[in-house]
PDB file of C-alpha atoms in Angstrom:
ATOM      1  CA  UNK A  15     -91.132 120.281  55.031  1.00 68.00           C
ATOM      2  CA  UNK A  16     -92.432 117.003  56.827  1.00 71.00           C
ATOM      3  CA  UNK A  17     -94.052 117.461  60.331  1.00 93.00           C
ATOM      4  CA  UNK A  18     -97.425 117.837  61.433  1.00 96.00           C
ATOM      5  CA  UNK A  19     -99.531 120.771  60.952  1.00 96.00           C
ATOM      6  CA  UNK A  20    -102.227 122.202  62.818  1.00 96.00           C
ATOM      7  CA  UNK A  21    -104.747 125.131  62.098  1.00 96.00           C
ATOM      8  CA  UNK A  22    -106.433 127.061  63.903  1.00 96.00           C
ATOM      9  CA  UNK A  23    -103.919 128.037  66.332  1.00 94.00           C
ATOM     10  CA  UNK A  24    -106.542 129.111  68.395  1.00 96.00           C
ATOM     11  CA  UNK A  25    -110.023 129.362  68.538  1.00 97.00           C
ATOM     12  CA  UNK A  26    -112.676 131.188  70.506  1.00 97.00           C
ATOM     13  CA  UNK A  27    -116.287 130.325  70.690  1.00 97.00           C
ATOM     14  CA  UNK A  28    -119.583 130.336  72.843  1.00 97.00           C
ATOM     15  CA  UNK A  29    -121.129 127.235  74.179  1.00 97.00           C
ATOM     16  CA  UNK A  30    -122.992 125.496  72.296  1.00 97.00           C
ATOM     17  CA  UNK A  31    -121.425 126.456  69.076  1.00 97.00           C
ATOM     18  CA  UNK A  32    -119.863 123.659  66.411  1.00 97.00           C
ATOM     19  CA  UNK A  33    -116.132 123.561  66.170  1.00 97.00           C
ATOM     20  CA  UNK A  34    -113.981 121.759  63.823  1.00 97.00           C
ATOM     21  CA  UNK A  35    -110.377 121.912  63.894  1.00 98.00           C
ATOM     22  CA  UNK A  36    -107.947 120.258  61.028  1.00 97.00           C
ATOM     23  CA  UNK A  37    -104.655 118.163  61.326  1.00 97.00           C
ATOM     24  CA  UNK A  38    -101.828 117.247  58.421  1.00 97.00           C
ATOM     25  CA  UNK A  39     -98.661 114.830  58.581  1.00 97.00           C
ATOM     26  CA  UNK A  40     -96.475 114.705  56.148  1.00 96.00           C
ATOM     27  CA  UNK A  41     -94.656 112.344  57.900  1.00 94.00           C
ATOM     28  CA  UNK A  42     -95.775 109.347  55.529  1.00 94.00           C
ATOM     29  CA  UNK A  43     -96.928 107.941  58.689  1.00 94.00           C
ATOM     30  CA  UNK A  44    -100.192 105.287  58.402  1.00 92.00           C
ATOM     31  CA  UNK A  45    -101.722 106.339  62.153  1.00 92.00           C
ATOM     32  CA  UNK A  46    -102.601 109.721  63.568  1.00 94.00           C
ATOM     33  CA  UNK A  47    -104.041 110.962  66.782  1.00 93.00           C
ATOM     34  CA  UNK A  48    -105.771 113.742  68.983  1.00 95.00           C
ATOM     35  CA  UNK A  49    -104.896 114.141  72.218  1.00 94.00           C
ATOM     36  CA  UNK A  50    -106.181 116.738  74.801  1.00 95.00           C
ATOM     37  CA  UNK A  51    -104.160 119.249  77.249  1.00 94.00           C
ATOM     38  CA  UNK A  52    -106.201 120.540  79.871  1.00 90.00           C
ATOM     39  CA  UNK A  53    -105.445 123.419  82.143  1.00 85.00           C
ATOM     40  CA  UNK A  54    -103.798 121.665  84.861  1.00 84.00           C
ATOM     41  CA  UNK A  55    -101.387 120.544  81.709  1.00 83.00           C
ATOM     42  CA  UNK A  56    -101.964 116.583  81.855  1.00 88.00           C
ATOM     43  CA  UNK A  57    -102.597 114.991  78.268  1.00 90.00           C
ATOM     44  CA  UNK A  58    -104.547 112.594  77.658  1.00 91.00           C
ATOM     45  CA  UNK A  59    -105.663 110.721  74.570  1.00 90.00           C
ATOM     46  CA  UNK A  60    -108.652 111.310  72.475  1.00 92.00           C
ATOM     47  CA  UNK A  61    -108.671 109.002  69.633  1.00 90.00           C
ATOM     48  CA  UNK A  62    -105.967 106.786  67.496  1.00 89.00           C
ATOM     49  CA  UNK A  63    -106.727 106.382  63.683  1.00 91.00           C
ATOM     50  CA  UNK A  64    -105.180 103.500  61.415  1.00 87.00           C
ATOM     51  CA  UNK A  65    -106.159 101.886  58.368  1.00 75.00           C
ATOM     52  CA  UNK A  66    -110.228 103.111  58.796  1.00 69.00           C
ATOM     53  CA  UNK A  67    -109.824 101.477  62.239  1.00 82.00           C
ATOM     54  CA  UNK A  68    -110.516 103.894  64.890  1.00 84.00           C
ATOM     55  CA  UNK A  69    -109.433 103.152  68.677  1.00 82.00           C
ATOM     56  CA  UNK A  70    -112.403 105.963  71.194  1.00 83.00           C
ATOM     57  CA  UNK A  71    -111.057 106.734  74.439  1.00 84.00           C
ATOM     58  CA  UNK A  72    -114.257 105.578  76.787  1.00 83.00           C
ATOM     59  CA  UNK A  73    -114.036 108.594  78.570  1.00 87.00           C
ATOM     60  CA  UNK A  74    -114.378 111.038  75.183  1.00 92.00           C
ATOM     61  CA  UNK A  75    -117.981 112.745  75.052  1.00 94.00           C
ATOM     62  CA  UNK A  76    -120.034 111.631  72.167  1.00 94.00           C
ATOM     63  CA  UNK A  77    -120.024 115.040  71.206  1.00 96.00           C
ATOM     64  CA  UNK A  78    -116.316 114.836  69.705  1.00 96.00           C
ATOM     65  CA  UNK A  79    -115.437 112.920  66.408  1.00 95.00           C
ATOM     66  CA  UNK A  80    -112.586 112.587  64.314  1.00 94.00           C
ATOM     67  CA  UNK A  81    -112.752 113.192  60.806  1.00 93.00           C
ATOM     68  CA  UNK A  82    -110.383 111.283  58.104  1.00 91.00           C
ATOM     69  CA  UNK A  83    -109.983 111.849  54.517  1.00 87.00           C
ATOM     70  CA  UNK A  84    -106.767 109.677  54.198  1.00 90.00           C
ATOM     71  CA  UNK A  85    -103.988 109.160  56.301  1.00 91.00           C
ATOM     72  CA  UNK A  86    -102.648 112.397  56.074  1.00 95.00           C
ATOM     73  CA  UNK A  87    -105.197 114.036  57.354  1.00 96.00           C
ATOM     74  CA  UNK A  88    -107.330 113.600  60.953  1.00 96.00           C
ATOM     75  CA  UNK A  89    -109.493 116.586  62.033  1.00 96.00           C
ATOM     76  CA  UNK A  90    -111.176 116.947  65.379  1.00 97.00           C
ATOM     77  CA  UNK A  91    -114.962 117.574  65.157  1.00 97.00           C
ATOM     78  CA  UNK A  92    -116.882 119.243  68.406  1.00 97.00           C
ATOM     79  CA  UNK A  93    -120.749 119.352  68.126  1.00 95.00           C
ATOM     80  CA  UNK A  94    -121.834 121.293  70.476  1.00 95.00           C
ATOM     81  CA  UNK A  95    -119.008 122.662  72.675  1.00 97.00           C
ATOM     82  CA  UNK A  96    -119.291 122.619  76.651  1.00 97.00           C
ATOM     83  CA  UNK A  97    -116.881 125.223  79.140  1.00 96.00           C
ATOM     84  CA  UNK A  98    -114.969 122.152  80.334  1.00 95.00           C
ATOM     85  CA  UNK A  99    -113.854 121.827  76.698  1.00 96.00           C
ATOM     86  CA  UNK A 100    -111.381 124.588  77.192  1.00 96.00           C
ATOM     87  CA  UNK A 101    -108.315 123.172  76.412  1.00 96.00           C
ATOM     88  CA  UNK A 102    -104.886 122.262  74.125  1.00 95.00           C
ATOM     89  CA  UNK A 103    -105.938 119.448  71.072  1.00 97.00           C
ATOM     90  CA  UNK A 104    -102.690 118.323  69.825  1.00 95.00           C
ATOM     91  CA  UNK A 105    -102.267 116.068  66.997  1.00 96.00           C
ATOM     92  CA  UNK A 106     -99.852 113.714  66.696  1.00 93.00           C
ATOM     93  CA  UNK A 107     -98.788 110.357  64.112  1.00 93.00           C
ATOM     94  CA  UNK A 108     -96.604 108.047  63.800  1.00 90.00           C
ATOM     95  CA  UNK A 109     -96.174 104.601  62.294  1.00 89.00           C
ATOM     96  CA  UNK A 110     -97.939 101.444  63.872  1.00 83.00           C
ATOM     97  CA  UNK A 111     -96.722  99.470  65.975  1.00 73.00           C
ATOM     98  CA  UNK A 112     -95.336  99.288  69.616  1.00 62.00           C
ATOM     99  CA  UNK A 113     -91.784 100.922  69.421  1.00 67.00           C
ATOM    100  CA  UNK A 114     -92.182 103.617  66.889  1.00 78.00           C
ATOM    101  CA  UNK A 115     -92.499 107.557  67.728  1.00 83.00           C
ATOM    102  CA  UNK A 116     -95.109 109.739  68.117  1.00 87.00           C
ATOM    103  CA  UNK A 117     -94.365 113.812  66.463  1.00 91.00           C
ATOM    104  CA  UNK A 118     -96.768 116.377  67.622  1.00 92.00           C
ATOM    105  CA  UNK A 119     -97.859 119.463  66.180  1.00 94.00           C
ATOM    106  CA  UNK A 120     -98.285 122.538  67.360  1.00 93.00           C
ATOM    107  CA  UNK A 121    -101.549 122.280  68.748  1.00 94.00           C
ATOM    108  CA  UNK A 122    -104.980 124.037  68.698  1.00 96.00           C
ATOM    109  CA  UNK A 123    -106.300 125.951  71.878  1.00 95.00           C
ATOM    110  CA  UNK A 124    -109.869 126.084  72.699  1.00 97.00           C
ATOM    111  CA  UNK A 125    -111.581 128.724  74.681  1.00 97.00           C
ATOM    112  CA  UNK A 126    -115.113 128.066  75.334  1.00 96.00           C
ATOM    113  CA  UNK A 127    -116.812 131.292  76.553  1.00 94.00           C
TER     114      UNK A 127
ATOM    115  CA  UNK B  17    -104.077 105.434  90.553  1.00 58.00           C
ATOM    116  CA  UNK B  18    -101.646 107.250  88.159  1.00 65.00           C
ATOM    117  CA  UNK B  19     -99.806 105.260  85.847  1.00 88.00           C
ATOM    118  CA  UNK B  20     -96.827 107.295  85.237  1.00 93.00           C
ATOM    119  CA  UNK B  21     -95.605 109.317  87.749  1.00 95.00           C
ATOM    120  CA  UNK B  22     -93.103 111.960  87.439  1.00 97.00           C
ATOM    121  CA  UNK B  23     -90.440 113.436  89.777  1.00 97.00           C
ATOM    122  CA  UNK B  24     -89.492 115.562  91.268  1.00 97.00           C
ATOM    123  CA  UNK B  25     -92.624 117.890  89.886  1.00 96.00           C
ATOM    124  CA  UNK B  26     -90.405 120.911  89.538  1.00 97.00           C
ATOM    125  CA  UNK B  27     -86.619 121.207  89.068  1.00 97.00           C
ATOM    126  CA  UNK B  28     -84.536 124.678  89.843  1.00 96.00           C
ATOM    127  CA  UNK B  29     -81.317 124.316  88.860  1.00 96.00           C
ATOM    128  CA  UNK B  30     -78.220 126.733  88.125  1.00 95.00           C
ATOM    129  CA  UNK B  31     -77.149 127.158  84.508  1.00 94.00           C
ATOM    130  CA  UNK B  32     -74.362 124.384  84.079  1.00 95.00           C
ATOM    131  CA  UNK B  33     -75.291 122.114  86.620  1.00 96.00           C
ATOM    132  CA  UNK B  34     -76.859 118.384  85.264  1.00 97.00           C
ATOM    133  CA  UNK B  35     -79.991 117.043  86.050  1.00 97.00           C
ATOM    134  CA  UNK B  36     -82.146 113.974  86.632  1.00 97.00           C
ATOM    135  CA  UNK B  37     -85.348 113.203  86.020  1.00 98.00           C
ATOM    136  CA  UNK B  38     -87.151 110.857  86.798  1.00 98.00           C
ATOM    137  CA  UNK B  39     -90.056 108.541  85.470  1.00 97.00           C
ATOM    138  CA  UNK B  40     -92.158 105.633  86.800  1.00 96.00           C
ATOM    139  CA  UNK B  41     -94.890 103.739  85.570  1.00 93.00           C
ATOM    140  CA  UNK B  42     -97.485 101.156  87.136  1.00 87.00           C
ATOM    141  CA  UNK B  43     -98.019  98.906  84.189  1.00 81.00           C
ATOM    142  CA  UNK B  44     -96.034  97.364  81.596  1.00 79.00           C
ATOM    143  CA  UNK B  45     -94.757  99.661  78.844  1.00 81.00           C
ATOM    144  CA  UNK B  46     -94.157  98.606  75.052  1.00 79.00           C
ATOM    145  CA  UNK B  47     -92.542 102.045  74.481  1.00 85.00           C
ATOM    146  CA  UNK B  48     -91.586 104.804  76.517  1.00 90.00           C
ATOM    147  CA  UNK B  49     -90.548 108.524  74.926  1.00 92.00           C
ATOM    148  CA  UNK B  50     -89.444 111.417  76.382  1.00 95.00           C
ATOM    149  CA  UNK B  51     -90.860 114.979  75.282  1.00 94.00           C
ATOM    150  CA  UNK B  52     -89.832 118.610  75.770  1.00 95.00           C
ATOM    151  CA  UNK B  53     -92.341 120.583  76.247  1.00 93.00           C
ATOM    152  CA  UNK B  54     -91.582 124.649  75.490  1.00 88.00           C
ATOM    153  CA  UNK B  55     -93.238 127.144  77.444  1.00 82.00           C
ATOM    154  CA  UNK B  56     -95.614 128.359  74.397  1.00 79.00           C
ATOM    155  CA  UNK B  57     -96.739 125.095  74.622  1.00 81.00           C
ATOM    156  CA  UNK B  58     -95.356 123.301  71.610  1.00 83.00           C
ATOM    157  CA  UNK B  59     -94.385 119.531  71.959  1.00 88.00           C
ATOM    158  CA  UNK B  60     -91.348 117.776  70.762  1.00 89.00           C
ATOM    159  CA  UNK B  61     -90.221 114.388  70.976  1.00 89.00           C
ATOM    160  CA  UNK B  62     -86.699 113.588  73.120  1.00 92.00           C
ATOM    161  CA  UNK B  63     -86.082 110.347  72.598  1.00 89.00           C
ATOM    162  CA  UNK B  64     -87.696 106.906  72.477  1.00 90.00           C
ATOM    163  CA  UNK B  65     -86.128 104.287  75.122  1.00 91.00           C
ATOM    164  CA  UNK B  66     -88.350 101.240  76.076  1.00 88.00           C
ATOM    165  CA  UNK B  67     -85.533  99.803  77.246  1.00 91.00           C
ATOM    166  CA  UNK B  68     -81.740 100.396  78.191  1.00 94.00           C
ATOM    167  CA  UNK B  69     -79.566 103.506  77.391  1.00 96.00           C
ATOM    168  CA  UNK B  70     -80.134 106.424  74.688  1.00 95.00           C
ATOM    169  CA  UNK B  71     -77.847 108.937  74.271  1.00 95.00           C
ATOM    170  CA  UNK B  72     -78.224 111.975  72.329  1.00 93.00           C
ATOM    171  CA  UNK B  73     -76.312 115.202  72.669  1.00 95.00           C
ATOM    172  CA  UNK B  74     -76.839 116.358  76.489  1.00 96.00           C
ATOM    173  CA  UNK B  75     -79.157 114.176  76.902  1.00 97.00           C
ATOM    174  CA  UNK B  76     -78.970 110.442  78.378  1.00 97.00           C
ATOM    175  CA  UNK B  77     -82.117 108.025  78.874  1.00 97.00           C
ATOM    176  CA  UNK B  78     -81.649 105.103  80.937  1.00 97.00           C
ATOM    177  CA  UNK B  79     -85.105 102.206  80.893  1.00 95.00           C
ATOM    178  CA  UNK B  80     -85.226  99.775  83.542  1.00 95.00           C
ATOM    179  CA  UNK B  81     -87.934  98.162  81.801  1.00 90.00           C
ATOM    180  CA  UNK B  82     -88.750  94.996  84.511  1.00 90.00           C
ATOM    181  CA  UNK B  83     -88.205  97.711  87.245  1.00 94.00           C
ATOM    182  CA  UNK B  84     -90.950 100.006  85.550  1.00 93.00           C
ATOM    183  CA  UNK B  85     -88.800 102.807  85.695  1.00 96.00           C
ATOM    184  CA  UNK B  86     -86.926 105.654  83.429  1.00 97.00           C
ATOM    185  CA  UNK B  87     -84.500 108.714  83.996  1.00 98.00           C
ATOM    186  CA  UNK B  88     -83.708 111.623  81.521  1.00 98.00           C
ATOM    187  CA  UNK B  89     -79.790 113.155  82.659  1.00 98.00           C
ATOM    188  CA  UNK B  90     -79.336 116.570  81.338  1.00 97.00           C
ATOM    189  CA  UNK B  91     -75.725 117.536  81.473  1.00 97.00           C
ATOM    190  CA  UNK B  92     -74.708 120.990  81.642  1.00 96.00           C
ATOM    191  CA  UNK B  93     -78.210 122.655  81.672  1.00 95.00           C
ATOM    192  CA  UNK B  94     -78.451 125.735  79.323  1.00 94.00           C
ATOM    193  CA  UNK B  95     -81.438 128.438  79.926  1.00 92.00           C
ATOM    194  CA  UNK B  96     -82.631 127.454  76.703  1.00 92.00           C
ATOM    195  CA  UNK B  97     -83.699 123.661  78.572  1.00 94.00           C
ATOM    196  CA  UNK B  98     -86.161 125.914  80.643  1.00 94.00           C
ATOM    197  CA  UNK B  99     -89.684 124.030  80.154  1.00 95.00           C
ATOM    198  CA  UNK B 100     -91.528 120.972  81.120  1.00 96.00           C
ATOM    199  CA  UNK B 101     -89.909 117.252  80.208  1.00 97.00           C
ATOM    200  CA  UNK B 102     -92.774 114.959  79.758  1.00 96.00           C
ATOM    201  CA  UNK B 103     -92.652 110.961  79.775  1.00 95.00           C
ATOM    202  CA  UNK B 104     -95.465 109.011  78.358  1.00 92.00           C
ATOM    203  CA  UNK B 105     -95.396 104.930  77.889  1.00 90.00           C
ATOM    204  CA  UNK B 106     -97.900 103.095  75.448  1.00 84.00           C
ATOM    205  CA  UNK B 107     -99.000 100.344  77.731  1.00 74.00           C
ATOM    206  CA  UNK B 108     -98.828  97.326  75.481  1.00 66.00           C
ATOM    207  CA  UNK B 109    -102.569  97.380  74.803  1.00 64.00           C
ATOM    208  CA  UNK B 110    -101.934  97.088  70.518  1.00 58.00           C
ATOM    209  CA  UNK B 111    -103.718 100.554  70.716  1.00 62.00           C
ATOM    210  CA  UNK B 112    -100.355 102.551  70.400  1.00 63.00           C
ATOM    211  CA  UNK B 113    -101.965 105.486  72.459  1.00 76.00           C
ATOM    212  CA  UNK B 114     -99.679 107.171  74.578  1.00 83.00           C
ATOM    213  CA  UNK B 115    -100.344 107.463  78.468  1.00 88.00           C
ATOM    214  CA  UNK B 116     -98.612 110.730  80.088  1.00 91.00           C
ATOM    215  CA  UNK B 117     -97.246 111.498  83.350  1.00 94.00           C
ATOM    216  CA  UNK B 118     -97.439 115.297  84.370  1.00 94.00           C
ATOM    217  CA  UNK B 119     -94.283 116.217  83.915  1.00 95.00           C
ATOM    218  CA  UNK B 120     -91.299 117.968  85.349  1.00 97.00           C
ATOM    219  CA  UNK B 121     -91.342 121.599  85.333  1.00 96.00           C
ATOM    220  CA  UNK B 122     -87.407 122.727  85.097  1.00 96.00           C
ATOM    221  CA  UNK B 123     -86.037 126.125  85.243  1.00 95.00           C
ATOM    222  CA  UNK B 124     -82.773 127.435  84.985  1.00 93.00           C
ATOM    223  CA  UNK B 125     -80.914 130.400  86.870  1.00 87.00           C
ATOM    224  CA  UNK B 126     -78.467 131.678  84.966  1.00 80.00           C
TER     225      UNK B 126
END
């Protein structure tokens, strides 16, 4: 089956606490993302990954990093997890370049206690 | 201010009836896609139409690109197109990151 997989579903941890949560395509796509939902449902993007070249949102906290492997794979790293982090990841790849499609996954839901 | 704005922000229609949605955006846009978004949350991808028309099945996409502006036509709404339609645009910047709008909440009555 080719899509993109997420895991944990969901995930439920104090503040302060490390989170990590993992991402697959099997798309054969070269570029993969993390976007984030937040309550009021707006998404927004995190960070886009291509070819070791990674593209940081300015308005990310330093506190998040993305973790590659190859390009199948882009987890979502949290150091030290803050309430407002409370939220939908989603993952997402496609191919480079300006007119092709992103595909989503399911997506991972955070709830920072 | 926003760069993609969405209307209206919720839809109510009866089952059978078509609707349009509508999308505008502030800056130029390199590609422009339309998602479905279910109401457990998961996100799938419409179509992709930076510019002109798209059909496919129900569904119709029409890109004005130099007027900035997109519609998704839904013809004879099922209960089963319940959710939130989504339009997002990647602005051109060679970063190929997707900027949302916040969607159109549609319901059916059946």
């Amino acid at each position: 089956e080719t899509a993109v997989f997420q895991t944990p579903n969901y995930h439920v941890t104090q503040v302060g606490n490390e989170v990590s949560f993992n991402c697959k395509q099997t798309l054969g796509h070269d570029t993969m993302y993390w976007y984030k939902q937040d309550s009021k449902k707006l998404l927004k993007i995190m960070f886009s990954y291509n070819n070791k070249q990674l593209i940081v949102n300015e308005t990310v906290p330093r506190r998040f990093s993305p973790q590659s492997s190859d390009k199948a794979h882009l987890n979502l790293r949290i150091k030290s997890v803050e309430p407002e982090d409370s939220a939908v990841y989603l993952c997402a790849s496609s191919y480079w370049g300006f007119s092709y499609e992103q595909y989503f996954g399911p997506g991972t839901r955070l709830t920072v206690l | 201010g926003q760069q993609v704005q969405q209307s209206p922000s919720s839809l109510v229609l009866q089952e059978g009836e078509n609707a349009e949605l509508q999308c505008n955006f502030s800056s130029t846009a390199t590609q422009l896609q339309w998602f479905y978004q279910s109401p457990g949350g998961s996100l799938v991808s419409l179509l992709s139409n930076p510019s002109g028309t798209k059909h496919t099945g129900r569904l119709t996409s029409t890109t004005v690109t130099k007027e900035r502006r997109s519609s998704l036509h839904i013809s004879s709404s099922q209960t089963t197109d319940s959710g939130t339609y989504l339009c997002a645009i990647d602005r051109g910047t060679g970063s190929n990151r997707l900027t949302f709008g916040k969607g159109t909440k549609f319901s059916l009555i059946p």
